[in-house]
CSV table of C-alpha atoms in Angstrom, one decimal:
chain,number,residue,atom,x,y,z
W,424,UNK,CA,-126.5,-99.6,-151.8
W,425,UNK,CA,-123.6,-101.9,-152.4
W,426,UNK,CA,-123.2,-105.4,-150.9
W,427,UNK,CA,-121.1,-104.4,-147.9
W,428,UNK,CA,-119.4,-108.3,-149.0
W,429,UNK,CA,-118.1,-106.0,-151.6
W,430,UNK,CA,-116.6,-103.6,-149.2
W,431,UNK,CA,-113.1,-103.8,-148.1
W,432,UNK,CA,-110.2,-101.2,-148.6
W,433,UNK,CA,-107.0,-103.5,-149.6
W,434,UNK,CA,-107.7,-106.7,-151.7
W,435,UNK,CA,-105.7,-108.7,-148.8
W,436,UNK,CA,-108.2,-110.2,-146.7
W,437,UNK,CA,-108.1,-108.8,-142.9
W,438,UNK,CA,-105.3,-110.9,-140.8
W,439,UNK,CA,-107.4,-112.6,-137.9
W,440,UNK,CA,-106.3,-110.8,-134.0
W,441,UNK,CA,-107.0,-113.3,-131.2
W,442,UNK,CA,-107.1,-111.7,-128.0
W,443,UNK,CA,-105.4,-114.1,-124.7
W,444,UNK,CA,-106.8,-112.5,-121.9
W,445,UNK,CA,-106.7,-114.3,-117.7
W,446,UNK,CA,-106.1,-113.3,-114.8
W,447,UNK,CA,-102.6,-112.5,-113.1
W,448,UNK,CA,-100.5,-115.6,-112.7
W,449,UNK,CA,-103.0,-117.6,-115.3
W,450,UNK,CA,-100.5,-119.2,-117.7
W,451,UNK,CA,-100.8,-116.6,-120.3
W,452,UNK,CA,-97.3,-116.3,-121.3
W,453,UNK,CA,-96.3,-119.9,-120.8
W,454,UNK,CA,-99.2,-120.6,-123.4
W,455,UNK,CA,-98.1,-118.3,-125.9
W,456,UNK,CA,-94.6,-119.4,-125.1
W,457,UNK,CA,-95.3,-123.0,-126.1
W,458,UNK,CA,-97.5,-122.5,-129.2
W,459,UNK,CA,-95.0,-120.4,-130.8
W,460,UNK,CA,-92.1,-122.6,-130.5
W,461,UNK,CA,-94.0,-125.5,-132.9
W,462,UNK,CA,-93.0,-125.2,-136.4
W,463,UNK,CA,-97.0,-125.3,-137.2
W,464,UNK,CA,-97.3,-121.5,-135.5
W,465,UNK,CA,-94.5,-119.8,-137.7
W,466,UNK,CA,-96.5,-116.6,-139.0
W,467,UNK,CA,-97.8,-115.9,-136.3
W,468,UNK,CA,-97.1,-112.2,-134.3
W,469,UNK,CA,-97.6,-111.0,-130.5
W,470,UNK,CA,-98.2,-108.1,-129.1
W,471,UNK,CA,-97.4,-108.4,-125.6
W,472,UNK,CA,-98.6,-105.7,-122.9
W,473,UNK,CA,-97.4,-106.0,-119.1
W,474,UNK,CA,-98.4,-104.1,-115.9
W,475,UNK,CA,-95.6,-102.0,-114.5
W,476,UNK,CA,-93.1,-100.1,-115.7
W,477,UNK,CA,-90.7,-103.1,-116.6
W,478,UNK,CA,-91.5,-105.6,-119.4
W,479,UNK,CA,-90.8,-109.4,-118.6
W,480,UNK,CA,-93.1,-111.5,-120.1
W,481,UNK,CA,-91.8,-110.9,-123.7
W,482,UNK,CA,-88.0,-112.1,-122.5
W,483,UNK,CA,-90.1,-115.3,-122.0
W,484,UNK,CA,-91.2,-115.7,-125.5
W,485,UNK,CA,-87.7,-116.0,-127.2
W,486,UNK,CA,-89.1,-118.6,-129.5
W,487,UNK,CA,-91.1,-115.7,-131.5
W,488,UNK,CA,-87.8,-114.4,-132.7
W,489,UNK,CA,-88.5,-110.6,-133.3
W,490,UNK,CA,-92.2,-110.9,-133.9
W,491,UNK,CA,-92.7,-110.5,-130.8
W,492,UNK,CA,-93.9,-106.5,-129.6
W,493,UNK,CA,-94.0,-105.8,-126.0
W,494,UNK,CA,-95.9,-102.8,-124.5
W,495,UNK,CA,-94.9,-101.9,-121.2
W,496,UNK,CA,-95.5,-99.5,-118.5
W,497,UNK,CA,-99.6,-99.4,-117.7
W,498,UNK,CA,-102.5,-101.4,-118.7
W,499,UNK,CA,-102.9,-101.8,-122.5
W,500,UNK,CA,-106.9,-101.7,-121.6
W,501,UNK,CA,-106.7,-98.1,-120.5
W,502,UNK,CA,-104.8,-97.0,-123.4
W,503,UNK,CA,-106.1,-99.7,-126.2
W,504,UNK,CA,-107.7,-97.2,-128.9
W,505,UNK,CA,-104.5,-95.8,-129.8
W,506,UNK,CA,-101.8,-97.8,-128.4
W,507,UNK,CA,-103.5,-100.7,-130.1
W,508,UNK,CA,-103.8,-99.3,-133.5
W,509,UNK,CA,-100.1,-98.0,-133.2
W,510,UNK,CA,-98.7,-101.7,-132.4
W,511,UNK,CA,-100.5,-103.6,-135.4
W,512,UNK,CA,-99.0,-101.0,-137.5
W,513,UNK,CA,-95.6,-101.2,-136.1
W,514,UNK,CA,-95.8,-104.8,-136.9
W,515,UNK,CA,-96.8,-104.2,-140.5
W,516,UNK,CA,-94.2,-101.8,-141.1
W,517,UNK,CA,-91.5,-103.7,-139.9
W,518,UNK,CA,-92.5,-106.1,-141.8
W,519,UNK,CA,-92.7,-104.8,-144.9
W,520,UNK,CA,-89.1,-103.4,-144.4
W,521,UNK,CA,-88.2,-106.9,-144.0
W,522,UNK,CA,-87.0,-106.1,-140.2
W,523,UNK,CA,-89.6,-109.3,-139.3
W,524,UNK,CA,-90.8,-112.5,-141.0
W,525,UNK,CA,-94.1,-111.6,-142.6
W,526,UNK,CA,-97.0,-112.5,-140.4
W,527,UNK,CA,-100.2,-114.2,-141.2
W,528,UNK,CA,-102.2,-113.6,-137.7
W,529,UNK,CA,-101.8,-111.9,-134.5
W,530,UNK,CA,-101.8,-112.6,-130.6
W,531,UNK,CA,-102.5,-109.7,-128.2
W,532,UNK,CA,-101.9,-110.9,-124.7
W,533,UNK,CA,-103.3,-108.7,-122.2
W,534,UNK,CA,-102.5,-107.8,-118.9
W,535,UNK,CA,-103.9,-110.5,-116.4
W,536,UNK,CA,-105.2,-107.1,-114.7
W,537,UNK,CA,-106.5,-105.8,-118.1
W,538,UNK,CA,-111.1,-105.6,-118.8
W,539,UNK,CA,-110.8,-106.8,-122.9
W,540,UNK,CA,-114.1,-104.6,-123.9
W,541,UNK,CA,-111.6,-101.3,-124.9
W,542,UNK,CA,-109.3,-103.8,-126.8
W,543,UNK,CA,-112.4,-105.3,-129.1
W,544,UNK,CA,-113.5,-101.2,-129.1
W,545,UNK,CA,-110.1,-100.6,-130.5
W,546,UNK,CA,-110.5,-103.6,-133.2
W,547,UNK,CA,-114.2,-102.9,-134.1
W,548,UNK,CA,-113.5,-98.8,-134.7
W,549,UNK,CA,-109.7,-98.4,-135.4
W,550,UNK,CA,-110.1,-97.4,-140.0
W,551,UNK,CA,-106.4,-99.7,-140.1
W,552,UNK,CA,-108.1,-103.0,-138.3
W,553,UNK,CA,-111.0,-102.2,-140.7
W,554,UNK,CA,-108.6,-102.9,-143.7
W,555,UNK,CA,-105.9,-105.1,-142.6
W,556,UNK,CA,-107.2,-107.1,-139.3
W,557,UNK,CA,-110.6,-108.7,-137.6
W,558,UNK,CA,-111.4,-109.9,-134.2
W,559,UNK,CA,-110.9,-113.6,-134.8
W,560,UNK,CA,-111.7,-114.3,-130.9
W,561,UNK,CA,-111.3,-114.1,-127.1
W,562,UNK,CA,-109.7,-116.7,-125.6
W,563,UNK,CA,-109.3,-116.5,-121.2
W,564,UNK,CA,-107.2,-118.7,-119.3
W,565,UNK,CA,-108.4,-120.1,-116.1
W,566,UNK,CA,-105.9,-121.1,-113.7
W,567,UNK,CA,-107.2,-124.9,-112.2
W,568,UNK,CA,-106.0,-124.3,-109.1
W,569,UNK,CA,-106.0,-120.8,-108.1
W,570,UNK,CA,-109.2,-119.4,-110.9
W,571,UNK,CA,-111.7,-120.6,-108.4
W,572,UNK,CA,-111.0,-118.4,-105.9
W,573,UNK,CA,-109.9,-115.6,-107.8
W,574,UNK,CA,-113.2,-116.0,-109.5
W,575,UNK,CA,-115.0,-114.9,-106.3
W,576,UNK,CA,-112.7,-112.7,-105.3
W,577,UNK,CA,-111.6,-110.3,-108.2
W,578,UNK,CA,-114.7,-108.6,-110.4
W,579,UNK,CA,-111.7,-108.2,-113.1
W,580,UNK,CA,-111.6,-112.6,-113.4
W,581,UNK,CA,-115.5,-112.4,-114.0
W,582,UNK,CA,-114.9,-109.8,-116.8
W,583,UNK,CA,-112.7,-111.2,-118.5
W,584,UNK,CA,-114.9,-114.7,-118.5
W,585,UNK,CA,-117.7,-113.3,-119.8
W,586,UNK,CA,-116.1,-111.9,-122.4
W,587,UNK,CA,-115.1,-115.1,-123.4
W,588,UNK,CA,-115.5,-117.0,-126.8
W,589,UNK,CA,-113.3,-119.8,-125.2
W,590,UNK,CA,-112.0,-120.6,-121.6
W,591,UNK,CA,-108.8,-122.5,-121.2
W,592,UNK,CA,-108.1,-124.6,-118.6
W,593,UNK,CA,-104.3,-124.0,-117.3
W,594,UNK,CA,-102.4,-125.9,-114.4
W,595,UNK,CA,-104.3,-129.0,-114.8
W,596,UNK,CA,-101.5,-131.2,-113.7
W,597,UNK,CA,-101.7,-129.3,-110.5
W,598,UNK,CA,-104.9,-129.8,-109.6
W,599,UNK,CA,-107.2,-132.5,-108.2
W,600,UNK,CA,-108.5,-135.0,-110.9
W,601,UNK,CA,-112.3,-133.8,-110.6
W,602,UNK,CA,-111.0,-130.1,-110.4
W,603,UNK,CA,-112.2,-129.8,-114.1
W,604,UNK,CA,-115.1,-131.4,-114.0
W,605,UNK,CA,-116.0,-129.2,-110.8
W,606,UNK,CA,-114.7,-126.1,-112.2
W,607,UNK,CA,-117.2,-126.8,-115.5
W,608,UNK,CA,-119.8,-126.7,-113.0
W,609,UNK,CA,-118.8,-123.1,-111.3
W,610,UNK,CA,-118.6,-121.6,-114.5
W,611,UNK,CA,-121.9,-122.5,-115.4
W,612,UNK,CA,-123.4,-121.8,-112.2
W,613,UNK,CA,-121.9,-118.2,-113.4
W,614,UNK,CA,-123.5,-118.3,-116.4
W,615,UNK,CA,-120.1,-118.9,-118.3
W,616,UNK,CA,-121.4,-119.9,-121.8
W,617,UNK,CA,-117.7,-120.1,-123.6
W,618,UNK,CA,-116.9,-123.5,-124.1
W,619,UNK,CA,-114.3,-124.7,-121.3
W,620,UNK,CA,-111.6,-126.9,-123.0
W,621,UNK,CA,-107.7,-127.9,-121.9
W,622,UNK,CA,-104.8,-125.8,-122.5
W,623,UNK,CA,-102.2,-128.1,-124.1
W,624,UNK,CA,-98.8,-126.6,-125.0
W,625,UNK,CA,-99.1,-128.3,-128.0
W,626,UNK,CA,-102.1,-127.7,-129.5
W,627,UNK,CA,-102.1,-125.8,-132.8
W,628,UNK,CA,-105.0,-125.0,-132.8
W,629,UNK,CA,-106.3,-123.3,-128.7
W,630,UNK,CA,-105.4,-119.8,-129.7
W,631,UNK,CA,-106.5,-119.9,-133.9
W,632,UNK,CA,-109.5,-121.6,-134.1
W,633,UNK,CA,-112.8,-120.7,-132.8
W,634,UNK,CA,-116.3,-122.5,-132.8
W,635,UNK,CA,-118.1,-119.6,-134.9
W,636,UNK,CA,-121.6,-120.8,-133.0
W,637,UNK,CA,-123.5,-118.5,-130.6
W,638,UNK,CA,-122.9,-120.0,-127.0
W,639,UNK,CA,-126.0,-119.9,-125.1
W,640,UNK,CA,-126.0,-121.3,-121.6
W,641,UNK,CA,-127.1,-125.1,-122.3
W,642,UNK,CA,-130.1,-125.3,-119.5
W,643,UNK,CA,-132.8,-124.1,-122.0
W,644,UNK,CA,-133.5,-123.8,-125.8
W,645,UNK,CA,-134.7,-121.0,-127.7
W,646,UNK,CA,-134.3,-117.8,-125.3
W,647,UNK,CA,-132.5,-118.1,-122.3
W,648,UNK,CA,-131.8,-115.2,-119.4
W,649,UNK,CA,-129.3,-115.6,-116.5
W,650,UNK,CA,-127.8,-113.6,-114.0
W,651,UNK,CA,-124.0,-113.5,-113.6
W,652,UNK,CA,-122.4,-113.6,-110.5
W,653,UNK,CA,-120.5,-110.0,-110.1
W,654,UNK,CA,-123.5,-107.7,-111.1
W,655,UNK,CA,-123.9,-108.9,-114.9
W,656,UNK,CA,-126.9,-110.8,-116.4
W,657,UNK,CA,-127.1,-112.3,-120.1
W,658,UNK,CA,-129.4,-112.8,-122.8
W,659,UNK,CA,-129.3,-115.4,-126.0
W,660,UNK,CA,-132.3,-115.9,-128.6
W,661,UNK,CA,-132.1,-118.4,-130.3
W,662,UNK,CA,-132.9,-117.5,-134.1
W,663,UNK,CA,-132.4,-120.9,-135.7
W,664,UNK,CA,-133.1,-121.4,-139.6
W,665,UNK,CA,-135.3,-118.1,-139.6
W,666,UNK,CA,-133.7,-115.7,-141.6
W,667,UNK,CA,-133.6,-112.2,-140.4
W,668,UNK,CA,-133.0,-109.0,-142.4
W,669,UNK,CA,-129.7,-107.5,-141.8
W,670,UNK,CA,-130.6,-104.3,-142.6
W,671,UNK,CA,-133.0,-103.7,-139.5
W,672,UNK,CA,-131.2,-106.2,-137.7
W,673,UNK,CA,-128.0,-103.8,-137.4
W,674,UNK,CA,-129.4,-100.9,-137.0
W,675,UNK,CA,-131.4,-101.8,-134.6
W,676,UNK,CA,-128.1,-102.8,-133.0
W,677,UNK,CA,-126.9,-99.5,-133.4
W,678,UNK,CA,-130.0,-97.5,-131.6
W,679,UNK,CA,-129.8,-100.2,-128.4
W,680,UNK,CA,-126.0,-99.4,-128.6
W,681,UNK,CA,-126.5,-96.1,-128.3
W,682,UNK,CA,-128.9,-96.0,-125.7
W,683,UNK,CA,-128.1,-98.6,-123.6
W,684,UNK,CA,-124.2,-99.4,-124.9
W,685,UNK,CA,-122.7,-98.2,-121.1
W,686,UNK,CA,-124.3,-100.9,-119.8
W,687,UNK,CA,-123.0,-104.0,-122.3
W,688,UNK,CA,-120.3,-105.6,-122.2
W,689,UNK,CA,-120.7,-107.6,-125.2
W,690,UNK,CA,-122.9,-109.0,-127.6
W,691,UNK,CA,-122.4,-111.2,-130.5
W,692,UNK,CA,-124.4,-113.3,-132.9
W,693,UNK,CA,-124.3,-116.0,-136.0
W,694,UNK,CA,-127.8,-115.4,-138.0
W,695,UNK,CA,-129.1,-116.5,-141.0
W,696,UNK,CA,-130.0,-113.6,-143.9
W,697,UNK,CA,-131.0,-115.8,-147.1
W,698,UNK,CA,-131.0,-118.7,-148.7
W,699,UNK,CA,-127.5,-119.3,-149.2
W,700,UNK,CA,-125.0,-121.6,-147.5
W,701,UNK,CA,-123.6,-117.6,-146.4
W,702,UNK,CA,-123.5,-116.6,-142.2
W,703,UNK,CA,-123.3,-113.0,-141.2
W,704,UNK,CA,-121.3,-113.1,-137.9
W,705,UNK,CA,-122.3,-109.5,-135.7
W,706,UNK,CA,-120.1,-108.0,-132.8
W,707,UNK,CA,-121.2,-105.3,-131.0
W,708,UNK,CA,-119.2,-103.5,-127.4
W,709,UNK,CA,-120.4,-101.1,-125.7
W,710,UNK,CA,-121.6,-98.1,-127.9
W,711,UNK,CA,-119.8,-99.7,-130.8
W,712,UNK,CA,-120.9,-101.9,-133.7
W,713,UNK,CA,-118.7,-104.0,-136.0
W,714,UNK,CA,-119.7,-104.0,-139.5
W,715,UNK,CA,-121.1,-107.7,-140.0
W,716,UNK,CA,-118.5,-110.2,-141.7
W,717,UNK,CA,-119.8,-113.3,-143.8
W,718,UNK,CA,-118.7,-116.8,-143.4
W,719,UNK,CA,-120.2,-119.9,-144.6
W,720,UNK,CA,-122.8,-121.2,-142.1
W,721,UNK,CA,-121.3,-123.3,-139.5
W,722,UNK,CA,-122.4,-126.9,-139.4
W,723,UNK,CA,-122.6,-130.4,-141.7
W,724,UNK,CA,-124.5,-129.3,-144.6
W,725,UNK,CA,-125.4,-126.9,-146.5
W,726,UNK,CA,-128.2,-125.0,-144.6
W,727,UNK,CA,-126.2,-125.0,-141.8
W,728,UNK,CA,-126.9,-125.9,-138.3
W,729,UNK,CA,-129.7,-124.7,-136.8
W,730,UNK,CA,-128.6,-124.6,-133.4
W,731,UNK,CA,-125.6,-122.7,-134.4
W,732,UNK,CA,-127.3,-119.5,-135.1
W,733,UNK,CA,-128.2,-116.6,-133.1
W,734,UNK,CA,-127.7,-114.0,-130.7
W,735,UNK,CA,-126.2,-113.1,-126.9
W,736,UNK,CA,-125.9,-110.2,-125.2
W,737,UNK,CA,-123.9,-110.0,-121.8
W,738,UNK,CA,-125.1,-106.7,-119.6
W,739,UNK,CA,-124.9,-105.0,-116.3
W,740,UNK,CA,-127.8,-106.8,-114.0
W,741,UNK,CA,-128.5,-103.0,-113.7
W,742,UNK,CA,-130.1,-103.1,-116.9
W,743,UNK,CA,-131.5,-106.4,-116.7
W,744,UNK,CA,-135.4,-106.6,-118.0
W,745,UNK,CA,-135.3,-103.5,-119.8
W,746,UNK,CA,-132.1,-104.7,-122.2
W,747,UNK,CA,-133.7,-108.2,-122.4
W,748,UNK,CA,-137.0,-106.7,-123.7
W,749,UNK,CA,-135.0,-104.3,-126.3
W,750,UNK,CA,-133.6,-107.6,-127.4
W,751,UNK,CA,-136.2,-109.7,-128.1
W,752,UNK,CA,-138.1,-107.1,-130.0
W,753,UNK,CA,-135.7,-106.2,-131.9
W,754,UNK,CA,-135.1,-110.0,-133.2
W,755,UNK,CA,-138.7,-109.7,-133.7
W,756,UNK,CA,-138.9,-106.9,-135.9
W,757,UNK,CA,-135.8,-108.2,-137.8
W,758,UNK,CA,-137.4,-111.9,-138.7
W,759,UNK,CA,-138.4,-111.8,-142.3
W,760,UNK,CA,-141.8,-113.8,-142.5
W,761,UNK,CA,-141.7,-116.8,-144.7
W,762,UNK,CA,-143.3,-115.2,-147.7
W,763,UNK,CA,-140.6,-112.8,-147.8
W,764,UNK,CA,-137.6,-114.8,-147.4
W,765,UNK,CA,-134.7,-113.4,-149.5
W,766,UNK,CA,-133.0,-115.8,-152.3
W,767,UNK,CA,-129.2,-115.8,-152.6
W,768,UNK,CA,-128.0,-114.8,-156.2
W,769,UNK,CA,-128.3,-117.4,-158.8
C-alpha cells in the first residue's frame, strides 16, 4: 500500500477553508469585514452565504475587492454538497482567468441560521476539496451580550458551539467587564471545549490560525465524558505519547461511522503513529471520514506535547454510553504495545 503522505492529486498543496459560523446578529460579517481590510489578509477569498432571497452582507465586505462570492437565497447548510463544491471552483476559475487576485486561503461565512456538519461533509467528500482545499478550522462567534440568551434559547447557537475549534468573543465593548469571564464559565458548564478568546478587528491571525491540539473539557485528565446542554454529550481520550496504528485506528472510525454516524456531530483527533516528530490530524462528520492529514506534532520539542494528542467525539445524548464505549475500545484496539512501536524512516 502506498504512504497515503504520498497521495495527493496536484503537486499544489490543498489551500486551507476556515469555516465562520454564529448565530444571527453575531458579528460575522463585521469580522470578516475588518480582517480583510489589513494589508496582512490580501490573498485571502470569501464565500459568503445569506438567509433570504436578497444578499447584503457581501455589500459590507467592499474591502475584499472581487474575491468576495456571495450565495444568496436559502441556507448554504441545506444545499452545502454541491453548492459548496461549485463556489471553491468558481473562485478557482476566476482566478485563473485573471478575473480575481489569486488566492492563498478561503473564508466561508455561514448563515447565522446555518448547522456547519453538511459544510465539513461537503469539505471532507467533495474529489475537488480533496485536491485543491482542507478544512483548516471552525471558528463561531459569540455575541457578549446577546449569545447568553440565545444560547438557551436557540438549539441552532448550541450546534454551532460544539462544533467549534475556536469561540470568539464579539461585542465586548458592549458588555459588562466580568461578562467574559462569566460567559467562560457558561460555556464550560455546556461542555464547550473550544478555546474562548477575543475577536479583535485587527487580529491577523482569529480566522487563520488554529491550536492543532485536541480540546478536552479541562475538569479531568485522560478520558473525560460530559453531557451538553441541548441533547448532546461528548467524549475525549486522552492518547498521550502512546502511539496508535493508523491503520485500525481509521477504520475503526469508518465502521462506528457507519453505524452510529446519524448520531455524531463531530469527532476529531491529534494522535501519535511513530517515532517521528510527524502528527496525523483525523476528522470524522457524521457517516463521513476525512482521509488523515500529517503535520508535525504540536508542542516545544521534538516528541511533541503529550497533552496535545488525542481524540473527541461530540454525539446525540441519545447515544450516549453505547458511543462512549465504541470509543474507548476502539482506542484500545488501535494502541500499539511498546514492543511494537513503529520507527519513522531513517
Amino acid at each position: 500500500m502506498p504512504d497515503p503522505r504520498s497521495l495527493s492529486l496536484l503537486p499544489d498543496p490543498p489551500l486551507p477553508v476556515t469555516v465562520l459560523t454564529g448565530f444571527l446578529g453575531s458579528g460575522k460579517t463585521t469580522l470578516v469585514r475588518g480582517l480583510l481590510a489589513g494589508a496582512s489578509t490580501k490573498g485571502t477569498a470569501v464565500v459568503v452565504n445569506e438567509f433570504g432571497e436578497v444578499g447584503l452582507d457581501h455589500l459590507m465586505l467592499e474591502a475584499a475587492d472581487d474575491s468576495v462570492l456571495v450565495m444568496p437565497g436559502g441556507c448554504l447548510c441545506c444545499q452545502a454538497q454541491g453548492d459548496l463544491a461549485r463556489a471553491l471552483r468558481t473562485l478557482l476559475d476566476r482566478s485563473v482567468r485573471g478575473e480575481i487576485p489569486a488566492f492563498s486561503r478561503v473564508i466561508v461565512e455561514t448563515s447565522g441560521l446555518a448547522d456547519p456538519r453538511p459544510l465539513l461533509q461537503a469539505l471532507l467528500t467533495d474529489p475537488l476539496r480533496l485536491s485543491r482545499f482542507r478544512l483548516e478550522g471552525i471558528a463561531t462567534t459569540f455575541d457578549a451580550v446577546l449569545g447568553p440568551d440565545q444560547l438557551e434559547r436557540h438549539e441552532i447557537a448550541m450546534v454551532q458551539l460544539q462544533a467549534a475549534d475556536k469561540v470568539v468573543l464579539t461585542k465586548r465593548d458592549l458588555a459588562g467587564p466580568d461578562a467574559e469571564t462569566e460567559i467562560a464559565r457558561q460555556l464550560r458548564r455546556a461542555g464547550i471545549a473550544a478555546p474562548l478568546v477575543p475577536g479583535g478587528e485587527d487580529d491577523e491571525d482569529l480566522l487563520f490560525s488554529f491550536d492543532p491540539r485536541v480540546q478536552l473539557n479541562p475538569s479531568k485528565p485522560g478520558i473525560h465524558s460530559h453531557d451538553h446542554a441541548g441533547g448532546f454529550a461528548s467524549h475525549g481520550i486522552r492518547t498521550g505519547a502512546r502511539q496508535l496504528d493508523l491503520d485500525v485506528l481509521m477504520a475503526g472510525i469508518r465502521v462506528l461511522c457507519h453505524d452510529r454516524g446519524q448520531a455524531l456531530l463531530r469527532l476529531k483527533g491529534v494522535v501519535r503513529f511513530d517515532d517521528t516528530d510527524e502528527a496525523a490530524v483525523i476528522h470524522a462528520v457524521q457517516h463521513l471520514v476525512d482521509r488523515p492529514r500529517f503535520m508535525t506534532c504540536p508542542g516545544t520539542n521534538g516528541a511533541g506535547d503529550a497533552d496535545a494528542f488525542g481524540i473527541v467525539a461530540i454525539f446525540s445524548a441519545k447515544a450516549d454510553a453505547a458511543f462512549r464505549e465504541a470509543l474507548d475500545d476502539l482506542v484500545k484496539r488501535a494502541i500499539l504495545p511498546a514492543g511494537m512501536r513503529k520507527r519513522g524512516a531513517a
